[in-house]
mmCIF file of C-alpha atoms in Angstrom:
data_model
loop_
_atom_site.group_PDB
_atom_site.id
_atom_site.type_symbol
_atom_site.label_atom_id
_atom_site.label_comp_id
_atom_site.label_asym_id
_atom_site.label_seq_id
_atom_site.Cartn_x
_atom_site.Cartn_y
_atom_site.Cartn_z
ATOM 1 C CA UNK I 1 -8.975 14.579 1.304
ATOM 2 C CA UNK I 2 -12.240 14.706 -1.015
ATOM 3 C CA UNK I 3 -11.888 12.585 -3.967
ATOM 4 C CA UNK I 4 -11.675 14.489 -7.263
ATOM 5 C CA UNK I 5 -15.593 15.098 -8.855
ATOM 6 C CA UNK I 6 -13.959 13.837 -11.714
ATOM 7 C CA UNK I 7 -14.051 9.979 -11.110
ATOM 8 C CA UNK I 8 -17.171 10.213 -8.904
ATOM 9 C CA UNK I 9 -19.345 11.924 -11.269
ATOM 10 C CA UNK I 10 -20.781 10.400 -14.424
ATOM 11 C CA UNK I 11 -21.998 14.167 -15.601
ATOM 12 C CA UNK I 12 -18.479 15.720 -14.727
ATOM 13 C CA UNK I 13 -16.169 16.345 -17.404
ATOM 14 C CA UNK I 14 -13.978 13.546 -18.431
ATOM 15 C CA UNK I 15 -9.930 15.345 -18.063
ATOM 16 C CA UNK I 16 -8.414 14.799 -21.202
ATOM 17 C CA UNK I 17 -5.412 16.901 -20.974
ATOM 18 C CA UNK I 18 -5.218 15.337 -17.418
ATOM 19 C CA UNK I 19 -4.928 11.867 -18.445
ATOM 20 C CA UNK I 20 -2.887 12.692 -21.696
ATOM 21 C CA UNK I 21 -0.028 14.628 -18.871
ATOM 22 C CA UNK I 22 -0.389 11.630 -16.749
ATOM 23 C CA UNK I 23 0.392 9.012 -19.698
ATOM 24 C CA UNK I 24 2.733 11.219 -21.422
ATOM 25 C CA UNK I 25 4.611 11.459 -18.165
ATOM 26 C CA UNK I 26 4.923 7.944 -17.370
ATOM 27 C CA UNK I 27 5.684 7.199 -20.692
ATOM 28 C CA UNK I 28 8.539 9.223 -20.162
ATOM 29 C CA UNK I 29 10.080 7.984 -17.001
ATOM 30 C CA UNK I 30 9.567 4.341 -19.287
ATOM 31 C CA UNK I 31 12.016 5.416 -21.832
ATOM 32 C CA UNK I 32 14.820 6.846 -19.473
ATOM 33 C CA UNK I 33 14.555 3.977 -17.971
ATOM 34 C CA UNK I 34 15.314 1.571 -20.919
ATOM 35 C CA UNK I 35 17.927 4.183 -21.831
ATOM 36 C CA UNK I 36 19.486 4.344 -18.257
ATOM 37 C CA UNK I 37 21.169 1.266 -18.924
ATOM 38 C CA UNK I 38 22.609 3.043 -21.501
ATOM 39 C CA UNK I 39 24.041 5.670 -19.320
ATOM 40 C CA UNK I 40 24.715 3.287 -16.282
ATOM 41 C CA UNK I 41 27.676 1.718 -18.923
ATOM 42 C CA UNK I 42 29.445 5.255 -19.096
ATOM 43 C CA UNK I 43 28.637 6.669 -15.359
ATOM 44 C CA UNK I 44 28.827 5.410 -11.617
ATOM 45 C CA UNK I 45 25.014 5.621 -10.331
ATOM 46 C CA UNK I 46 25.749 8.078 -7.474
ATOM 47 C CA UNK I 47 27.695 10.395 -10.165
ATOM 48 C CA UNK I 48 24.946 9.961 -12.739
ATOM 49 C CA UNK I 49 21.999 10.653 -10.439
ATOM 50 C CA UNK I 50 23.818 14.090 -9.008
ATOM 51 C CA UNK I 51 24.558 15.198 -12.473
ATOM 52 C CA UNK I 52 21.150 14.457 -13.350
ATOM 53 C CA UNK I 53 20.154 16.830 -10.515
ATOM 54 C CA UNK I 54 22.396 19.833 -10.914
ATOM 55 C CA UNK I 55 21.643 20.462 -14.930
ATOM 56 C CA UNK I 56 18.487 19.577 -14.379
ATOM 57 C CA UNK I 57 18.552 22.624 -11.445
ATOM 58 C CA UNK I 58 20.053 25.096 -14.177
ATOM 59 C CA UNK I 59 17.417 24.279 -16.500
ATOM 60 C CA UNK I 60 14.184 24.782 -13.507
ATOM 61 C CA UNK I 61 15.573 28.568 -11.821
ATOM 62 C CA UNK I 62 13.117 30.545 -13.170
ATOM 63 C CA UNK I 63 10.543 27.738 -11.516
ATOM 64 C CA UNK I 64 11.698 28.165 -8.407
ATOM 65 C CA UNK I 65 9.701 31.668 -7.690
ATOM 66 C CA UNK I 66 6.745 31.535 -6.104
ATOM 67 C CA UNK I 67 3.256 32.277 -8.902
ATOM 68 C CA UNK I 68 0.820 35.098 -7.799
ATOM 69 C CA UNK I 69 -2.054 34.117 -6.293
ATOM 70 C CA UNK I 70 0.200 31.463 -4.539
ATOM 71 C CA UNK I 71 0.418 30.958 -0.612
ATOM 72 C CA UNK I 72 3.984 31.147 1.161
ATOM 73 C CA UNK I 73 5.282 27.400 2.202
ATOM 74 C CA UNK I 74 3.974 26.412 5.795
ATOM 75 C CA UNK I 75 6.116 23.375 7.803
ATOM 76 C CA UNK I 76 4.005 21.351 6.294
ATOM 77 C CA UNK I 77 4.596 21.564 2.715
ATOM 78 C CA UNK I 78 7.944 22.135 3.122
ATOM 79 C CA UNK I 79 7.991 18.412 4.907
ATOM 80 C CA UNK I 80 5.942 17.248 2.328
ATOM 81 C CA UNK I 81 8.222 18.524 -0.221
ATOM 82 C CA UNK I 82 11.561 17.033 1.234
ATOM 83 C CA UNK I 83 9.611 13.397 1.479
ATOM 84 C CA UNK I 84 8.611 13.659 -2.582
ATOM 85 C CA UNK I 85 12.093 14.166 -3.115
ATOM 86 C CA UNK I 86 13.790 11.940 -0.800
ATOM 87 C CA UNK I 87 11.083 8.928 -1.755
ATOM 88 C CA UNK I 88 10.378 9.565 -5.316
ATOM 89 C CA UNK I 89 13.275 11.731 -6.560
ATOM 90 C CA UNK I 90 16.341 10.424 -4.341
ATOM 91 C CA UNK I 91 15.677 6.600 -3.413
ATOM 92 C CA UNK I 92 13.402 5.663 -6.173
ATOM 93 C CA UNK I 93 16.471 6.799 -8.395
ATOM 94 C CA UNK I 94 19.081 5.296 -6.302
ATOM 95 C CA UNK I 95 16.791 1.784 -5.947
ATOM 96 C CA UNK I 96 15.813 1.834 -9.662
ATOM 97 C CA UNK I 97 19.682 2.249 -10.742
ATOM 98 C CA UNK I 98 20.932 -0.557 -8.748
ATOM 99 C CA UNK I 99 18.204 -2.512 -9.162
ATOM 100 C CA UNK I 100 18.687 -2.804 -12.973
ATOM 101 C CA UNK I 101 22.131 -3.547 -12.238
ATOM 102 C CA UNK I 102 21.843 -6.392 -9.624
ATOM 103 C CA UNK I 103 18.403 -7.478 -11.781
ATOM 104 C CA UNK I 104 16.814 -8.764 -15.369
ATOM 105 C CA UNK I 105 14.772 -6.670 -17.924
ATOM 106 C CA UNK I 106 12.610 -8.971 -17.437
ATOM 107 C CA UNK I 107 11.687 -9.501 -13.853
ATOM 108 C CA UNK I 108 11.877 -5.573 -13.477
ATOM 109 C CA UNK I 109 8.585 -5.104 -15.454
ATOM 110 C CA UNK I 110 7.427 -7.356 -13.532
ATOM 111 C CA UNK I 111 8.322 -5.832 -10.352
ATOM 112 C CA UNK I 112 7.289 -2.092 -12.000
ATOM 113 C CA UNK I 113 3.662 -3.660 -13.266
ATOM 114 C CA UNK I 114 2.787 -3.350 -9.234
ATOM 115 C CA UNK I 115 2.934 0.549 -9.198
ATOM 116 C CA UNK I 116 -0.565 0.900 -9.642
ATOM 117 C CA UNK I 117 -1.729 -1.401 -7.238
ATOM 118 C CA UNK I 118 0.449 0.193 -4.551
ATOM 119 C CA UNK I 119 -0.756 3.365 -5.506
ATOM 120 C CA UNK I 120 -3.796 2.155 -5.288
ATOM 121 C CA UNK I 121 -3.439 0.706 -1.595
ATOM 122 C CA UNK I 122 -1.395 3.614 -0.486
ATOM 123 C CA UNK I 123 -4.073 6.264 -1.799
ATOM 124 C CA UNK I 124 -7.057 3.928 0.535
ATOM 125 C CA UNK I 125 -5.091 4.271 3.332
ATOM 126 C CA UNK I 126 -3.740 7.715 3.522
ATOM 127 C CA UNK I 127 -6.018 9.997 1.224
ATOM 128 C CA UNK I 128 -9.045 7.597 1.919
ATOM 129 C CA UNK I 129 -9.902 7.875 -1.887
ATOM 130 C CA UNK I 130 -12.339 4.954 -2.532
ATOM 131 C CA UNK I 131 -11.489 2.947 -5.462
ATOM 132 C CA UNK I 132 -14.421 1.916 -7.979
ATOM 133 C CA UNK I 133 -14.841 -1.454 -8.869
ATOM 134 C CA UNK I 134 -13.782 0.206 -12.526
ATOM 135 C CA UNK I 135 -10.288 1.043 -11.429
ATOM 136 C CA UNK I 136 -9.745 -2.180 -9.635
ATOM 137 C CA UNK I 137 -10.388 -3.788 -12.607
ATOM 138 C CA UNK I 138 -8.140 -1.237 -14.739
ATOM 139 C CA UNK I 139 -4.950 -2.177 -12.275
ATOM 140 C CA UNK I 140 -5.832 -5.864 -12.175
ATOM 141 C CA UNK I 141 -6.003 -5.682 -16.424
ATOM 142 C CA UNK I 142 -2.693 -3.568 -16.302
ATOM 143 C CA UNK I 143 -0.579 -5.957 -13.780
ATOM 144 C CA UNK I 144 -2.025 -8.938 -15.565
ATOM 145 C CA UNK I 145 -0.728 -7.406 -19.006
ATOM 146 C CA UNK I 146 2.919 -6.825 -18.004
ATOM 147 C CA UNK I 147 3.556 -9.714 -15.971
ATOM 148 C CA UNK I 148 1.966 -11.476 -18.634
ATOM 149 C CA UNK I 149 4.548 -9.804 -21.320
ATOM 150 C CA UNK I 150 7.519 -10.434 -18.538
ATOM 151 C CA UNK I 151 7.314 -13.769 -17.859
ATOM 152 C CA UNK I 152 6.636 -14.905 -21.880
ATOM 153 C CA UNK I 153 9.515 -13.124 -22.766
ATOM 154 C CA UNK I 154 11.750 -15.710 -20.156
ATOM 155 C CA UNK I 155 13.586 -18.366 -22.716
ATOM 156 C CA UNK I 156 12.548 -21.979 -21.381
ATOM 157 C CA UNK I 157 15.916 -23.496 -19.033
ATOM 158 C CA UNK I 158 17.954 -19.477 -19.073
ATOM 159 C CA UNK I 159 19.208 -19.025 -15.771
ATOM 160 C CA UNK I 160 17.518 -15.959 -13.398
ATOM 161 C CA UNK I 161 19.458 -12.726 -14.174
ATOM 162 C CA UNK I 162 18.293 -11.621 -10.490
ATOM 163 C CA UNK I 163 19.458 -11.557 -7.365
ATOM 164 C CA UNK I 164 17.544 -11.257 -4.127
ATOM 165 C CA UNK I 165 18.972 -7.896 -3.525
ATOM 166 C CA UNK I 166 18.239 -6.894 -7.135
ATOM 167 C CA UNK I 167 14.432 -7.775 -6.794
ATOM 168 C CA UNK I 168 14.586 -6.144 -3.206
ATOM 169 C CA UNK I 169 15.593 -2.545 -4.458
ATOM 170 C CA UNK I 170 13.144 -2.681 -7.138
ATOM 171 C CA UNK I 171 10.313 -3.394 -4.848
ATOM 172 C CA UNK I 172 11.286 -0.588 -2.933
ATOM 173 C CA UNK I 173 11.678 1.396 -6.018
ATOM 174 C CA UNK I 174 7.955 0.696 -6.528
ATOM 175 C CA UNK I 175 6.708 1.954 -2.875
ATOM 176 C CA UNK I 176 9.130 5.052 -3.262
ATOM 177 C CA UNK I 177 7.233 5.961 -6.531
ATOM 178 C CA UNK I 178 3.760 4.902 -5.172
ATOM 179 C CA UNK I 179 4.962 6.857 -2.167
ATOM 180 C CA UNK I 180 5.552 10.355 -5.123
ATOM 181 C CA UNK I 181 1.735 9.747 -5.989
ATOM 182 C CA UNK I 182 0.208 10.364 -3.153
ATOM 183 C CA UNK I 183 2.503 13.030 -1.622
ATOM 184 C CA UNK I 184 2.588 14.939 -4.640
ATOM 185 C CA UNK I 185 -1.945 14.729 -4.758
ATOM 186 C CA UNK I 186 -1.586 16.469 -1.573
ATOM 187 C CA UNK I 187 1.509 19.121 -2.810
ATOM 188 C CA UNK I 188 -0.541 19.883 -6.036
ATOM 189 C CA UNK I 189 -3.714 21.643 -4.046
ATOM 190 C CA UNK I 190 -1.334 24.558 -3.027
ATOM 191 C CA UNK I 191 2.148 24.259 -5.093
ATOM 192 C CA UNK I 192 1.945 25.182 -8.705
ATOM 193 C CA UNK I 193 3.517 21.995 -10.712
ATOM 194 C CA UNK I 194 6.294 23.684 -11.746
ATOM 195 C CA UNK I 195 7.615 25.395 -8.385
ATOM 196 C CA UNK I 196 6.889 21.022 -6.890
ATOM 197 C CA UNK I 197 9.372 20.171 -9.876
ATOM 198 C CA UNK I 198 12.169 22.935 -9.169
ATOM 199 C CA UNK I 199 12.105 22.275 -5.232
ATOM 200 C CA UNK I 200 11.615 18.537 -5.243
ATOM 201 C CA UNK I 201 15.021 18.609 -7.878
ATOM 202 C CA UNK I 202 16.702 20.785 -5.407
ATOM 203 C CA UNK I 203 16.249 18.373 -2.367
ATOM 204 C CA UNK I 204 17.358 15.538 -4.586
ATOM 205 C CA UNK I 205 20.424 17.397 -5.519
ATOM 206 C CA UNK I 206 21.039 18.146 -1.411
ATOM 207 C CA UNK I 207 20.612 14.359 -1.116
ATOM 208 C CA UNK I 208 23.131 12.716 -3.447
ATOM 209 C CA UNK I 209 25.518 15.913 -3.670
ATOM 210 C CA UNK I 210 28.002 13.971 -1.154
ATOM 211 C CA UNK I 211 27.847 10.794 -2.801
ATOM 212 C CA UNK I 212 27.876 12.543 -6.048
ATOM 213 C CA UNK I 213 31.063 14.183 -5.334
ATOM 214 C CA UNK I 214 33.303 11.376 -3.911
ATOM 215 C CA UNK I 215 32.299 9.758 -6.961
ATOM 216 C CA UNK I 216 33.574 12.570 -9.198
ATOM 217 C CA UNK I 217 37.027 12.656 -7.846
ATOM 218 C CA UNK I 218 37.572 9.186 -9.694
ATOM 219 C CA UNK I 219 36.082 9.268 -12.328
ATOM 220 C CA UNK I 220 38.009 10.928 -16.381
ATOM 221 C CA UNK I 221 35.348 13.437 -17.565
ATOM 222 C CA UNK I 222 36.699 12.912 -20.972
ATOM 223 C CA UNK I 223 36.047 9.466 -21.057
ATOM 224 C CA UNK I 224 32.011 9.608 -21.940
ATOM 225 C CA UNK I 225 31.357 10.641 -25.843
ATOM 226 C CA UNK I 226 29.305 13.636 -27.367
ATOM 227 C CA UNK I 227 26.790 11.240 -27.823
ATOM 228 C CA UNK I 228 26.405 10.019 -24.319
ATOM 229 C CA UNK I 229 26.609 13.450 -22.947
ATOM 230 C CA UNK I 230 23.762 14.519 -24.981
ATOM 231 C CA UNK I 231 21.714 11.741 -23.953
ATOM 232 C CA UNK I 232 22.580 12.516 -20.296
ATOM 233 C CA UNK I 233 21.244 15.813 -21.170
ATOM 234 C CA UNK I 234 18.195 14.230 -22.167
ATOM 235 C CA UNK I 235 17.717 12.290 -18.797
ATOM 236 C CA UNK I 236 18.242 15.001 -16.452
ATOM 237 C CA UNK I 237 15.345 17.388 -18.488
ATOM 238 C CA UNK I 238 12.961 14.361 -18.810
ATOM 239 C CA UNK I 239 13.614 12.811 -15.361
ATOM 240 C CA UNK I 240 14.047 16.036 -13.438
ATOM 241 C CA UNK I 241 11.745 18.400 -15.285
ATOM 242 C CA UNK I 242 9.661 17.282 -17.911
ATOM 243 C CA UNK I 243 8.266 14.231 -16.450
ATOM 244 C CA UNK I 244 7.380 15.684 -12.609
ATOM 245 C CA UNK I 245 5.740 18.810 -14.024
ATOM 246 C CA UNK I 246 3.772 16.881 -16.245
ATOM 247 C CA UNK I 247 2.968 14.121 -14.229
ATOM 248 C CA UNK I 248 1.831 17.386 -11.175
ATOM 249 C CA UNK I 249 -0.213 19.045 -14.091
ATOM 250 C CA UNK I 250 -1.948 15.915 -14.294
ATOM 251 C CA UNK I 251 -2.972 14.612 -10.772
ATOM 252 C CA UNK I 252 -4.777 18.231 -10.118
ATOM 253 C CA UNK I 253 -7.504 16.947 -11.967
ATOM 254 C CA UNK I 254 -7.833 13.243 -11.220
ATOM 255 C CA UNK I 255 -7.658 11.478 -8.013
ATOM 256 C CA UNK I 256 -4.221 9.493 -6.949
ATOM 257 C CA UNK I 257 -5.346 5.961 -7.475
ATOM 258 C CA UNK I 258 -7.077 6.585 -10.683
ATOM 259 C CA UNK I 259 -3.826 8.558 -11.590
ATOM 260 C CA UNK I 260 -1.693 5.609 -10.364
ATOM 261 C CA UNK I 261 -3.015 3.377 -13.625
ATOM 262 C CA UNK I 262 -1.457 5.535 -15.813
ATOM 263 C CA UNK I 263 1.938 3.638 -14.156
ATOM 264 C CA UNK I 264 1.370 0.915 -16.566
ATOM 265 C CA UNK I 265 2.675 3.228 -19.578
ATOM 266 C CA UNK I 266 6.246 3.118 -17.373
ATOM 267 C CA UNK I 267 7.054 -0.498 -18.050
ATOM 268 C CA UNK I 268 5.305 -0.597 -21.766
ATOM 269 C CA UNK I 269 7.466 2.525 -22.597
ATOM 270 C CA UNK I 270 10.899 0.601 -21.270
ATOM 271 C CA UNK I 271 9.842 -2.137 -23.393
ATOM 272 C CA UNK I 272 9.392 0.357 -26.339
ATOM 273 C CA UNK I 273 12.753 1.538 -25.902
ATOM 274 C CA UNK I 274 13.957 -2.094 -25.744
ATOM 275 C CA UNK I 275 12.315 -3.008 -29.502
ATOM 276 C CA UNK I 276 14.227 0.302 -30.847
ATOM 277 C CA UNK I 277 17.270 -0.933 -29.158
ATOM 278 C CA UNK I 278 16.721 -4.003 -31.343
ATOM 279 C CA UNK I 279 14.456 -6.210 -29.480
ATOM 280 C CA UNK I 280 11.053 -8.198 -30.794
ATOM 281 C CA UNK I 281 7.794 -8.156 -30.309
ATOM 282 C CA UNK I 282 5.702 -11.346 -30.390
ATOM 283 C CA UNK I 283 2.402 -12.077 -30.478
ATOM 284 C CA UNK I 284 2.042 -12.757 -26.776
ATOM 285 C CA UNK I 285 3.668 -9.384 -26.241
ATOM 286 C CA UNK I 286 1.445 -7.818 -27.915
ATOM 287 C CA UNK I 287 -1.806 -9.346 -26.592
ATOM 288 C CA UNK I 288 0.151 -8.507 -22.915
ATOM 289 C CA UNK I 289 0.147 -4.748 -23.749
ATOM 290 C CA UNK I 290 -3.110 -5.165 -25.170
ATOM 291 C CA UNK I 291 -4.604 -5.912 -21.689
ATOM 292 C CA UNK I 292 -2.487 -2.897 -20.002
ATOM 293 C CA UNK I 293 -4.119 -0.526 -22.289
ATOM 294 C CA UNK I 294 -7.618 -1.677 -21.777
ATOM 295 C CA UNK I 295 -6.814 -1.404 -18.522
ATOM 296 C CA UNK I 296 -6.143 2.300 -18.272
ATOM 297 C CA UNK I 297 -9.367 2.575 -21.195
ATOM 298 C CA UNK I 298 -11.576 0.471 -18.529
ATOM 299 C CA UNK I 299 -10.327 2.916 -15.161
ATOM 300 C CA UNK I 300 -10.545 6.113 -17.157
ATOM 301 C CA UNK I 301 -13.033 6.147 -20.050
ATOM 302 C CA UNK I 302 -16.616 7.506 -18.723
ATOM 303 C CA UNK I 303 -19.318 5.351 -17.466
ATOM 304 C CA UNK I 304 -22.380 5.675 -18.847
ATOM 305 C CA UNK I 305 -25.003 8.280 -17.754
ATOM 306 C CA UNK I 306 -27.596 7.200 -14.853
ATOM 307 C CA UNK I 307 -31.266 8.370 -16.189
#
């Protein structure tokens, strides 16, 4: 596949509303991350992720029909389709969840500040997008930033709160959602981002549905307050819907690794969350999100005209 005019181009339009989806959507997944946690105290992982799935799949039906204009579903697609879910719906879930609970706050942004490099890697190798030395520079700024913010927020002498297996699940939580970026650059030059969001949720559902259900047998349905159910509410319209058809809308107009620097809003956003939950911000912190910014500014803004 043809990289997008729109990062090859100095004359072509710069995609505003393309890049405001993409960091809106990542910003997003950030703050149901940091309020996972939340939600993780109250619900089993397998029970939480398949309730996040089936009100989520209530909320997309009228998604689900195919647009006019819009070309039936060859083999293809529909195996396209079932790996988005399965690698960025199902496992990146499933990885994420237990990773936060076998792992730190801290080394996780670390671990989640490599998303754009892999999407980056991933995006050479299978779409054979070439990077500019621009957006190299934008993913090296935004890893630099958040590891930077990760590892000055580690108290001198505090044990690690991370376990091998903890670190492991988040790495693979990182190539499952690199993984989503690519597939779903593909997916978006026939499917219509809200028919990818419906049927990607309905695999996901298919997935954990056993799991989801063995873990509902045990578990007191009264036990969670109004409050809790409300913000599960939340999660499963922002994980589910919001964020994918968003994040879709988006990557029709601008090419997956470009796209994939936008990741650095995930982490930022968690940490967001974290200073509402009653964290601080330092000044290191600050300079550390400083760089992550000008690192999406650097990939995205326009380079000047030739001539």
């Amino acid at each position: 596949m043809q990289s997008s005019p729109t990062s090859t181009s100095p004359r072509a339009a710069t995609p505003w509303l393309a890049y405001a989806c993409l960091a809106l959507s990542t910003s997003l997944v950030g703050s149901y991350v940091g309020l996972s946690k939340v939600l993780l105290l109250s619900f089993p992982v397998f029970l939480l992720a398949w309730l996040r799935f089936g009100l989520a799949a209530l909320l997309m039906l009228p998604w689900l029909r195919r647009g006019p204009g819009e070309a039936p579903l060859d083999g293809r697609h529909r195996r396209l389709l079932f790996l988005e879910s399965f690698l960025g719906n199902f496992l990146f879930s499933i990885c994420l969840l237990f990773g936060l609970q076998h792992s730190s706050a801290v080394v996780a942004g670390v671990i989640l500040a490599g998303i754009p490099a892999a999407v980056a890697l991933l995006s050479r190798v299978l779409l054979k997008e070439r990077q500019t030395a621009r957006v190299w520079a934008g993913i090296a700024l935004g890893v630099a930033g958040i590891a930077l913010v990760a590892l000055e927020r580690t108290p001198a002498g505090s044990p690690a709160a991370s376990s091998w297996l903890g670190i492991g699940l988040l790495l693979g939580a990182v190539f499952c959602e690199a993984s989503y970026v690519v597939i779903g650059k593909k997916l978006t030059a026939q499917v219509s981002a809200k028919r990818i969001s419906a049927l990607i949720n309905l695999w996901g559902l298919a997935l954990v549905t056993p799991l989801g259900l063995w873990q509902a047998t045990r578990f007191d349905f009264s036990q969670p307050s109004l409050p809790i159910w409300g913000l599960l509410l939340f999660y499963a319209a922002a994980a589910s819907m919001v964020t994918v058809w968003l994040w879709m809308s988006g990557l029709r107009k601008v090419p997956a690794g470009q796209a994939g620097v936008f990741m650095v809003f995930l982490p930022v956003a968690t940490a967001l969350v974290g200073l509402l939950l009653g964290e601080h911000l330092s000044g290191g912190q600050a300079w550390a999100y400083g760089l992550a910014l000008a690192g999406v500014l650097l990939a995205t803004l326009p380079g000047r005209r030739q001539g």
